[in-house]
Coordinates of C-alpha atoms in Angstrom, one line a residue:
G111 CA -32.3 38.9 -18.1
R112 CA -31.8 36.0 -15.2
T113 CA -30.2 36.9 -12.2
M114 CA -27.6 34.5 -11.5
T115 CA -25.0 33.4 -8.7
L116 CA -21.6 33.2 -10.2
V117 CA -19.0 31.4 -8.1
D118 CA -15.2 32.3 -9.0
T119 CA -12.1 32.2 -6.6
S120 CA -12.9 36.1 -6.2
G121 CA -15.8 35.5 -4.7
V122 CA -19.4 34.9 -5.0
H123 CA -21.2 37.9 -7.2
E124 CA -24.9 37.9 -7.9
I125 CA -25.3 39.2 -11.8
T126 CA -27.9 39.5 -14.9
V127 CA -27.2 37.6 -17.8
N128 CA -28.8 37.7 -20.2
F129 CA -29.0 34.2 -22.6
C130 CA -29.4 34.0 -26.3
A131 CA -32.8 34.3 -27.5
C132 CA -32.8 33.3 -31.5
A133 CA -34.6 30.7 -32.8
D134 CA -31.7 28.4 -33.3
K135 CA -29.8 29.2 -30.3
P136 CA -28.3 26.1 -27.9
P137 CA -29.5 25.4 -24.6
D138 CA -28.1 27.9 -21.8
T139 CA -26.2 24.9 -20.4
V140 CA -24.0 25.3 -23.8
Q141 CA -23.7 28.8 -24.0
L142 CA -22.6 28.5 -20.3
L143 CA -19.9 26.4 -21.2
D144 CA -18.3 28.1 -24.3
L145 CA -18.0 31.5 -21.4
G146 CA -16.3 29.0 -19.3
F147 CA -18.9 28.6 -16.6
Y148 CA -20.2 25.5 -15.6
P149 CA -24.0 25.0 -14.6
G150 CA -25.0 23.9 -11.8
S151 CA -28.2 22.6 -12.9
V152 CA -29.5 21.9 -16.5
K153 CA -32.8 23.4 -17.5
R154 CA -33.2 26.3 -16.1
P155 CA -29.5 26.8 -14.1
A156 CA -29.5 29.8 -11.4
T157 CA -25.7 29.5 -10.6
A158 CA -22.4 28.4 -12.2
F159 CA -19.5 27.8 -11.3
T160 CA -16.4 29.0 -13.3
F161 CA -13.7 26.7 -14.5
K162 CA -11.0 28.3 -12.6
V163 CA -13.0 28.1 -8.9
L164 CA -13.4 24.4 -10.5
D165 CA -9.8 23.5 -11.1
D166 CA -8.6 26.0 -8.0
L167 CA -10.7 23.7 -5.4
T168 CA -9.2 20.5 -7.0
R169 CA -6.2 21.3 -6.6
H170 CA -6.6 22.9 -2.8
N171 CA -8.0 19.3 -2.6
L172 CA -5.4 16.7 -3.7
E173 CA -2.7 19.2 -2.0
C174 CA -4.5 20.2 1.1
K175 CA -7.0 18.2 1.5
T176 CA -9.3 20.7 1.9
N177 CA -12.8 20.0 1.6
T178 CA -15.6 21.7 -0.3
R179 CA -17.7 23.2 2.6
E180 CA -13.7 24.6 4.0
Y181 CA -12.9 25.9 0.7
Y182 CA -17.0 27.3 -0.1
E183 CA -16.9 28.9 3.8
T184 CA -13.2 30.5 2.2
L185 CA -15.1 32.6 -1.1
R186 CA -18.1 33.4 1.5
R187 CA -15.7 34.9 3.5
A188 CA -13.8 36.7 0.2
T189 CA -17.0 38.0 -0.6
R190 CA -17.8 39.6 2.4
P191 CA -15.0 39.6 5.1
A192 CA -17.9 41.2 7.9
F193 CA -21.0 39.0 6.6
P194 CA -20.3 36.2 5.5
R195 CA -23.3 34.1 6.3
T196 CA -25.5 36.5 3.8
V197 CA -23.3 35.7 0.8
P198 CA -25.5 32.8 -0.6
D199 CA -25.0 29.3 -0.2
R200 CA -24.2 27.3 -2.5
Y201 CA -22.1 24.5 -0.9
R202 CA -24.2 21.4 -2.5
E203 CA -24.5 22.8 -5.8
M204 CA -20.8 23.1 -5.6
M205 CA -20.2 19.1 -3.9
R206 CA -22.0 18.2 -7.5
C207 CA -20.7 20.2 -9.5
S208 CA -16.7 19.8 -8.7
R209 CA -17.8 15.5 -8.4
Q210 CA -18.5 16.0 -12.5
W211 CA -15.9 18.1 -12.6
R212 CA -13.5 15.5 -11.9
H213 CA -14.8 13.4 -13.9
L214 CA -14.8 15.3 -17.0
K215 CA -11.2 16.3 -16.3
T216 CA -10.0 12.6 -15.9
L217 CA -12.1 11.2 -19.3
K218 CA -10.5 13.5 -21.1
W219 CA -6.7 13.0 -19.8
Q220 CA -7.5 9.5 -20.8
G221 CA -8.9 10.3 -23.8
F222 CA -12.2 9.2 -23.6
G223 CA -13.8 13.3 -24.4
Y224 CA -12.8 12.4 -27.7
G225 CA -15.0 10.7 -30.7
P226 CA -17.6 8.2 -30.4
F227 CA -18.0 7.8 -26.2
R228 CA -18.1 4.4 -25.0
E229 CA -18.2 3.0 -21.7
P230 CA -14.6 3.3 -19.5
G231 CA -13.4 -0.7 -18.5
P232 CA -12.2 -2.0 -15.4
G233 CA -9.7 0.6 -14.7
E234 CA -9.0 1.7 -17.8
L235 CA -9.1 5.2 -16.5
A236 CA -6.5 4.2 -14.0
L237 CA -2.8 5.9 -14.8
F238 CA -0.4 3.2 -13.5
C239 CA 3.7 3.0 -13.1
P240 CA 5.3 3.9 -16.1
A241 CA 8.7 1.7 -14.8
C242 CA 7.4 -1.4 -14.1
P243 CA 7.4 -3.4 -17.9
Q244 CA 3.8 -3.6 -19.0
V245 CA 3.4 -5.7 -22.6
G246 CA 2.1 -3.2 -25.3
V247 CA 3.5 -0.3 -23.1
N248 CA 6.6 0.4 -22.3
L249 CA 8.4 -3.2 -23.6
P250 CA 10.4 -3.2 -26.8
D251 CA 8.8 -5.5 -29.3
N252 CA 12.4 -7.9 -29.1
W253 CA 11.4 -7.9 -25.4
Q254 CA 11.2 -12.2 -25.1
V255 CA 14.7 -12.0 -26.3
E256 CA 16.3 -10.7 -23.0
A257 CA 14.0 -13.0 -21.3
E258 CA 16.4 -15.7 -20.7
L259 CA 16.8 -13.2 -17.0
P260 CA 13.6 -13.2 -16.3
W261 CA 13.6 -11.5 -13.0
L262 CA 14.3 -8.0 -15.1
F263 CA 10.0 -8.7 -16.4
A264 CA 9.1 -9.7 -13.0
R265 CA 6.3 -7.5 -11.6
Q266 CA 6.6 -6.9 -7.8
L267 CA 3.6 -6.2 -5.8
N268 CA 2.6 -5.1 -2.5
M269 CA -0.8 -5.0 -0.8
D270 CA -2.0 -4.2 2.6
G271 CA -5.1 -2.9 4.4
N272 CA -5.9 0.2 5.7
F273 CA -8.4 0.4 8.5
K274 CA -8.5 4.4 9.1
A275 CA -10.4 4.8 5.3
E276 CA -13.8 4.3 7.3
Q277 CA -17.5 5.1 6.6
T278 CA -20.0 5.4 8.6
H279 CA -23.9 4.1 7.5
R280 CA -25.7 7.0 5.6
K281 CA -29.8 7.1 5.8
Y282 CA -30.1 6.9 1.9
P283 CA -26.8 4.4 0.7
E284 CA -28.5 4.2 -3.1
D285 CA -28.8 7.6 -4.1
D286 CA -25.6 8.5 -3.9
L287 CA -23.9 6.1 -7.2
P288 CA -19.8 6.7 -7.9
L289 CA -19.1 8.2 -11.6
T290 CA -16.2 6.3 -11.8
R291 CA -17.8 2.7 -11.5
G292 CA -15.1 0.5 -11.3
S293 CA -12.7 2.2 -14.0
L294 CA -10.1 3.7 -11.8
F295 CA -8.8 2.3 -8.5
M296 CA -12.0 0.9 -6.3
C297 CA -13.7 -1.9 -7.9
E298 CA -16.9 -2.1 -9.2
D299 CA -19.1 -2.7 -6.8
T300 CA -22.0 -5.3 -8.1
R301 CA -19.5 -8.4 -8.7
Y302 CA -17.4 -7.3 -6.0
N303 CA -20.3 -7.2 -2.9
R304 CA -21.3 -10.8 -5.2
Y305 CA -18.3 -12.2 -5.3
V306 CA -18.2 -12.2 -1.2
S307 CA -21.4 -13.0 -0.2
T308 CA -20.9 -15.7 -2.3
A309 CA -16.8 -16.9 -1.8
V310 CA -15.8 -20.0 -0.2
E311 CA -13.8 -19.1 3.0
R312 CA -10.6 -21.2 4.4
P313 CA -9.5 -20.4 7.9
Q314 CA -5.9 -20.9 8.6
K315 CA -5.2 -21.4 12.1
A316 CA -2.9 -19.3 13.1
T317 CA 1.0 -20.8 13.1
C318 CA 3.0 -17.9 13.8
H319 CA 2.8 -14.7 15.8
D320 CA -0.8 -13.5 16.7
H321 CA -1.4 -11.1 14.0
K322 CA -4.2 -8.6 14.3
A323 CA -4.7 -8.7 10.8
Q324 CA -6.1 -12.3 11.1
S325 CA -6.8 -12.4 14.4
Q326 CA -9.6 -9.3 13.8
S327 CA -10.1 -10.6 10.2
N328 CA -13.6 -11.3 11.0
T329 CA -14.6 -8.7 13.6
Q330 CA -17.7 -6.0 12.6
A331 CA -18.4 -2.5 13.9
K332 CA -21.9 -1.8 13.7
H333 CA -21.7 1.9 13.4
L334 CA -19.7 1.6 10.2
A335 CA -20.8 0.2 6.3
V336 CA -17.0 -0.1 6.0
T337 CA -14.2 -0.7 8.4
G338 CA -11.4 0.5 6.0
I339 CA -9.6 -0.2 2.5
V340 CA -7.0 -2.9 1.2
A341 CA -5.2 -2.2 -2.1
V342 CA -1.9 -3.2 -4.0
A343 CA 0.9 -1.2 -5.4
C344 CA 4.1 -2.1 -7.4
A345 CA 6.5 -2.6 -4.9
R346 CA 8.9 -0.8 -6.2
H347 CA 8.1 2.3 -7.2
G348 CA 4.7 2.6 -5.5
C349 CA 2.0 3.1 -7.7
F350 CA -1.5 2.2 -7.1
C351 CA -2.8 -0.6 -9.2
P352 CA -6.5 0.2 -12.0
G353 CA -9.3 -1.4 -10.4
S354 CA -7.2 -3.0 -7.1
C355 CA -8.6 -1.2 -4.3
A356 CA -11.7 -3.0 -2.2
N357 CA -13.7 -1.8 0.4
L358 CA -13.7 -4.3 3.8
Q359 CA -16.9 -5.3 5.5
K360 CA -15.1 -6.8 8.5
G361 CA -11.0 -7.0 8.9
E362 CA -8.8 -8.1 6.4
R363 CA -10.6 -11.5 5.4
Q364 CA -8.2 -13.3 2.8
I365 CA -11.2 -13.4 0.4
N366 CA -11.1 -9.5 0.0
M367 CA -7.2 -9.8 -0.4
D368 CA -7.6 -12.8 -3.1
Y369 CA -9.8 -10.5 -5.4
I370 CA -7.4 -7.1 -5.3
L371 CA -4.8 -9.5 -6.2
A372 CA -6.5 -11.3 -8.8
Q373 CA -7.5 -7.8 -10.1
A374 CA -4.4 -6.7 -10.1
L375 CA -2.6 -9.4 -11.9
R376 CA -5.5 -8.9 -14.5
L377 CA -5.2 -5.7 -14.9
T378 CA -1.2 -4.8 -14.8
K379 CA -0.7 -6.1 -18.1
I380 CA 2.2 -8.5 -16.4
P381 CA 4.5 -10.3 -19.2
G382 CA 4.4 -13.1 -16.9
V383 CA 7.7 -14.7 -17.9
S384 CA 8.1 -15.0 -14.1
P385 CA 6.5 -15.1 -11.3
T386 CA 5.2 -12.3 -9.0
V387 CA 6.2 -11.3 -5.9
L388 CA 4.0 -11.0 -3.8
L389 CA 4.6 -8.8 0.0
Y390 CA 2.0 -8.7 2.1
D391 CA 2.8 -8.5 6.0
I392 CA 1.3 -11.9 6.8
V393 CA 1.4 -13.5 3.7
C394 CA 3.0 -16.4 6.3
Q395 CA -0.9 -17.5 7.1
Y396 CA -2.2 -15.8 4.0
G397 CA -0.4 -18.0 0.8
V398 CA -1.1 -21.3 3.2
H399 CA -4.4 -22.3 1.1
V400 CA -3.8 -19.3 -1.9
A401 CA -4.0 -21.2 -4.8
R402 CA -6.5 -23.3 -3.7
R403 CA -8.4 -20.8 -3.0
F404 CA -8.1 -19.0 -6.7
L405 CA -9.2 -22.1 -7.9
E406 CA -12.8 -22.2 -5.9
N407 CA -13.8 -19.3 -6.4
A408 CA -12.4 -19.2 -10.2
Q409 CA -15.7 -17.7 -11.3
Y410 CA -14.3 -14.3 -10.0
L411 CA -11.1 -14.8 -9.8
G412 CA -9.6 -16.8 -12.9
L413 CA -6.6 -15.6 -14.2
P414 CA -5.8 -15.9 -17.9
S415 CA -2.2 -18.6 -16.7
P416 CA -1.6 -20.3 -13.7
L417 CA -1.4 -18.4 -10.7
N418 CA 2.8 -18.3 -10.6
L419 CA 3.5 -16.4 -6.9
L420 CA 6.9 -15.6 -4.8
M421 CA 5.2 -14.5 -1.7
G422 CA 7.8 -12.4 0.7
I423 CA 6.6 -9.9 3.6
G424 CA 8.3 -6.4 4.1
L425 CA 11.6 -5.4 5.7
F426 CA 10.0 -4.0 8.6
H427 CA 7.2 -6.1 9.9
V428 CA 9.1 -10.0 9.1
H429 CA 10.7 -8.8 12.3
G430 CA 7.4 -9.1 14.2
H431 CA 7.2 -12.7 13.3
Q432 CA 8.6 -15.6 13.9
D433 CA 11.9 -16.2 14.0
S434 CA 12.0 -18.9 11.2
C435 CA 9.7 -15.9 9.2
G436 CA 12.6 -13.9 8.7
P437 CA 14.7 -16.1 6.0
R438 CA 11.6 -18.1 4.8
Y439 CA 9.6 -14.7 3.8
S440 CA 12.3 -11.7 4.2
P441 CA 13.1 -10.3 0.2
N442 CA 16.4 -9.7 1.3
Y443 CA 16.7 -13.6 0.5
M444 CA 14.4 -13.9 -3.0
I445 CA 16.2 -13.7 -5.6
G446 CA 15.4 -11.7 -8.3
A447 CA 13.6 -9.2 -5.2
G448 CA 16.6 -6.6 -5.5
Q449 CA 16.8 -4.2 -3.1
V450 CA 13.0 -4.2 -1.7
D451 CA 12.2 -3.0 1.5
G452 CA 8.2 -4.2 1.1
E453 CA 6.9 -1.8 3.1
V454 CA 6.2 0.9 0.1
I455 CA 2.4 1.1 0.7
E456 CA 2.9 2.0 4.2
T457 CA 3.8 5.2 2.8
L458 CA 0.8 5.7 0.2
W459 CA -1.8 5.5 3.2
A460 CA -0.1 8.4 5.4
R461 CA -0.9 10.6 2.4
M462 CA -4.7 8.6 1.9
N463 CA -5.6 8.8 5.8
E464 CA -5.0 13.3 5.7
I465 CA -8.4 12.3 4.1
A466 CA -10.0 10.0 5.6
V467 CA -12.0 12.0 8.6
S468 CA -13.7 14.2 5.1
C469 CA -14.8 10.9 3.4
R470 CA -16.0 9.5 6.7
P471 CA -19.2 10.5 6.7
M472 CA -19.2 10.7 2.5
G473 CA -22.3 8.7 1.0
H474 CA -20.7 5.3 -0.7
G475 CA -20.4 7.6 -4.7
H476 CA -18.3 10.6 -3.1
R477 CA -15.9 8.5 -1.4
T478 CA -15.1 6.3 -3.9
E479 CA -14.9 9.6 -6.6
T480 CA -12.7 11.2 -3.9
L481 CA -10.7 8.0 -3.4
D482 CA -9.9 6.9 -7.2
F483 CA -8.7 11.0 -7.4
H484 CA -5.9 10.6 -4.6
M485 CA -4.7 7.6 -6.2
L486 CA -4.7 8.6 -9.3
N487 CA -2.6 12.2 -7.8
S488 CA -0.5 9.9 -6.4
N489 CA 0.3 7.9 -9.1
W490 CA 0.8 11.2 -11.7
Q491 CA 2.9 12.4 -8.6
K492 CA 5.0 8.9 -9.0
T493 CA 4.9 9.7 -12.8
I494 CA 6.6 12.8 -12.8
G495 CA 8.7 12.4 -10.2
I496 CA 10.4 8.6 -11.2
V497 CA 13.0 9.9 -13.4
S498 CA 14.8 12.1 -10.9
T499 CA 14.1 9.4 -8.0
L500 CA 15.2 6.6 -10.6
C501 CA 18.3 8.6 -11.1
R502 CA 19.0 9.3 -7.7
K503 CA 19.0 6.3 -6.7
L504 CA 21.3 4.8 -9.6
K505 CA 24.3 6.3 -8.0
R506 CA 23.0 5.1 -4.7
A507 CA 23.6 2.0 -6.0
Y508 CA 26.6 1.5 -7.7
K509 CA 28.2 2.9 -4.4
H510 CA 26.6 0.0 -2.0
V511 CA 27.5 -2.9 -5.3
R512 CA 30.8 -1.8 -4.4
L513 CA 30.6 -1.7 -0.6
S514 CA 29.0 -5.2 -0.8
A515 CA 31.5 -6.5 -3.6
E516 CA 34.5 -5.9 -0.6
A517 CA 31.9 -7.2 2.1
F518 CA 31.8 -10.2 -0.1
A519 CA 35.5 -10.8 -0.7
N520 CA 36.2 -10.1 3.0
L521 CA 33.9 -12.9 3.7
N522 CA 35.3 -15.1 0.5
S523 CA 38.8 -14.6 2.0
V524 CA 38.4 -16.4 5.3
A525 CA 36.3 -19.0 4.2
T526 CA 37.8 -22.1 2.7
E527 CA 37.1 -24.0 -0.8
A528 CA 35.3 -26.3 0.3
Q529 CA 33.4 -23.7 2.5
V530 CA 32.2 -22.0 -0.3
T531 CA 31.6 -24.6 -2.6
N532 CA 29.1 -25.9 -0.2
W533 CA 27.1 -22.8 0.7
R534 CA 26.9 -22.3 -3.4
K535 CA 25.5 -25.9 -3.2
M536 CA 22.9 -24.6 0.0
E537 CA 21.9 -21.6 -1.7
K538 CA 21.2 -22.6 -4.8
A539 CA 18.7 -25.7 -3.3
A540 CA 17.0 -23.5 -1.6
A541 CA 16.9 -20.7 -4.1
E542 CA 15.2 -24.1 -6.6
N543 CA 13.2 -25.8 -3.8
R544 CA 11.7 -22.5 -2.4
T545 CA 8.7 -22.8 -4.3
K546 CA 7.9 -25.9 -3.2
D547 CA 8.5 -25.8 0.4
V548 CA 9.3 -22.3 1.4
S549 CA 11.8 -24.0 4.7
A550 CA 14.0 -25.1 2.5
M551 CA 15.3 -21.3 3.5
D552 CA 16.3 -22.5 7.0
V553 CA 19.9 -22.6 5.5
Y554 CA 20.4 -19.1 6.2
A555 CA 19.0 -18.9 9.9
P556 CA 21.4 -18.8 12.3
I557 CA 22.3 -21.9 14.0
M558 CA 22.2 -21.2 18.1
K559 CA 23.6 -23.5 20.3
K560 CA 21.8 -24.3 23.7
V561 CA 22.8 -21.6 26.6
I562 CA 24.5 -24.1 29.1
Y563 CA 24.5 -22.4 32.7
T564 CA 27.4 -24.5 35.2
S565 CA 28.8 -24.2 38.3
F566 CA 32.7 -23.2 37.5
P567 CA 35.9 -23.4 39.8
L568 CA 37.6 -19.7 40.8
P569 CA 40.0 -19.5 42.8
C570 CA 40.2 -16.4 46.2
H571 CA 41.7 -14.1 44.9
V572 CA 39.2 -13.3 42.5
L573 CA 36.9 -12.5 45.0
T574 CA 39.1 -10.2 47.1
D575 CA 41.3 -8.5 44.2
P576 CA 39.0 -5.3 43.5
Q577 CA 40.4 -6.0 39.6
H578 CA 38.1 -8.8 40.0
Q579 CA 35.8 -8.1 40.7
P580 CA 33.5 -6.2 37.8
S581 CA 34.3 -10.0 36.0
L582 CA 31.9 -11.1 38.5
R583 CA 29.4 -9.1 37.0
S584 CA 27.1 -10.9 34.6
S585 CA 25.7 -7.2 33.5
A586 CA 28.8 -6.2 32.7
T587 CA 30.3 -9.1 30.7
C588 CA 27.0 -11.1 29.6
P589 CA 24.5 -8.8 28.9
G590 CA 21.1 -11.1 29.2
R591 CA 22.8 -14.0 30.9
R592 CA 21.9 -15.0 34.4
V593 CA 24.6 -16.2 36.3
V594 CA 23.9 -19.6 38.1
G595 CA 26.8 -19.9 40.9
A596 CA 30.6 -20.3 41.4
Q597 CA 32.2 -22.5 43.2
L598 CA 35.2 -21.6 45.5
K599 CA 38.2 -23.7 46.1
D600 CA 39.2 -22.4 49.0
P601 CA 42.6 -24.5 50.0
R602 CA 43.1 -23.3 54.0
A603 CA 39.5 -24.3 54.3
G604 CA 40.2 -27.7 52.1
S605 CA 36.5 -27.3 51.3
H606 CA 34.2 -26.0 48.6
Q607 CA 31.7 -22.8 49.2
E608 CA 28.9 -22.4 47.1
L609 CA 28.6 -18.0 45.9
P610 CA 24.9 -17.1 45.9
S611 CA 23.4 -17.0 42.2
R612 CA 23.9 -13.3 40.9
R613 CA 20.9 -12.0 38.2
S614 CA 21.7 -9.9 35.7
S615 CA 20.3 -6.1 35.9
A616 CA 19.8 -6.4 31.8

């Protein structure tokens, strides 16, 4: 027999194993697999892991963010609580086998474990949103008949960068290659790196506030191989798009965002009967030359149909922009966008950041597979919860559509017919001209008259009567303004007296 180290959820065990010695015997690895053990090596395995322990490690990593080192140390303590260091160290073998196990499970889930094997294409192993309209997936055969309401089939995308998903330099980075190779969410490296090195950039001078995503786009950290990641998700349900996540070499450059956007448009089976709603934190800067960049880099960004985008900024970030960006890019003013906040990807980063520390020192391949698998798990959680989520939102929508209708009716009741007619004309013109000139949406901006500071006469009893004293306190009557001065006309003196200026406490 052969003494082997068998690892199970109950602990690490050293057992003598007798393999079949018949003339037509299968390989040792196949014999172990038939018994539910995953071999730690190929030629002459001396270590094996039960399927149960590999599944348990996967669940702990997904739910508790437990890395392989922590999990194996837990097994060593469970085996010999007083002397865990005397238990054989099979951490490296477990890390390697767990990576293979995750990849094999993913292949099986997506139907690649049956029949003749073929290499999965870009994004083919990814699970995408079950609710977003996809041609050949969840649309009826006669869906074109209902295309008279094109916003029903519009794809809504939310893209953003995450600078917590860093990676440090490795001594031998070429020794660790990903098993997924672009078949899940992280895009394939060779093509992407070639694009980044040859893409034509068109730096955009800041016309809005000094946003870090733009001002630090060329910042490079020498101690980091990867400064972060960028990704695209469906804006309505928060599912990562297949093949649409990429590493950052510097900051959040526009060429990086162009590539993942092209991947999302190409791989998510968009119906294409209406503009794609794109929500991005700094789209007021990003969208200026986006069409031109796509044409100049068509070798990598080429799409089957012309680029057709309806661009906006999430409701949280838009308030950090100039006032003009509000009506121009807020989803609240975009016809067909519905009630969407455009910030769903921020909630996805919150969960992904929990594995950022363990991913930081990983090799390139291991890190890519880990990010891929956690994105796949995120989409799976969205899939199994989509029915209850949509039902809950539908009930809330019924309530709020009634309240909105009442508020709208009250507004119309105090407006004249001429005003309503004029407003409708302005609304229609703004919607029609928005794609050509986003400043057409400025009709929604409030018209503010310039505040003029002036002096005004007051009788003397205003100062002497205590009940009138609060009226002179600008903080009580007009917060945020400054009272420059007041002239008091005293009939007894027959002259004007100037009050000293008083500043608001606001």
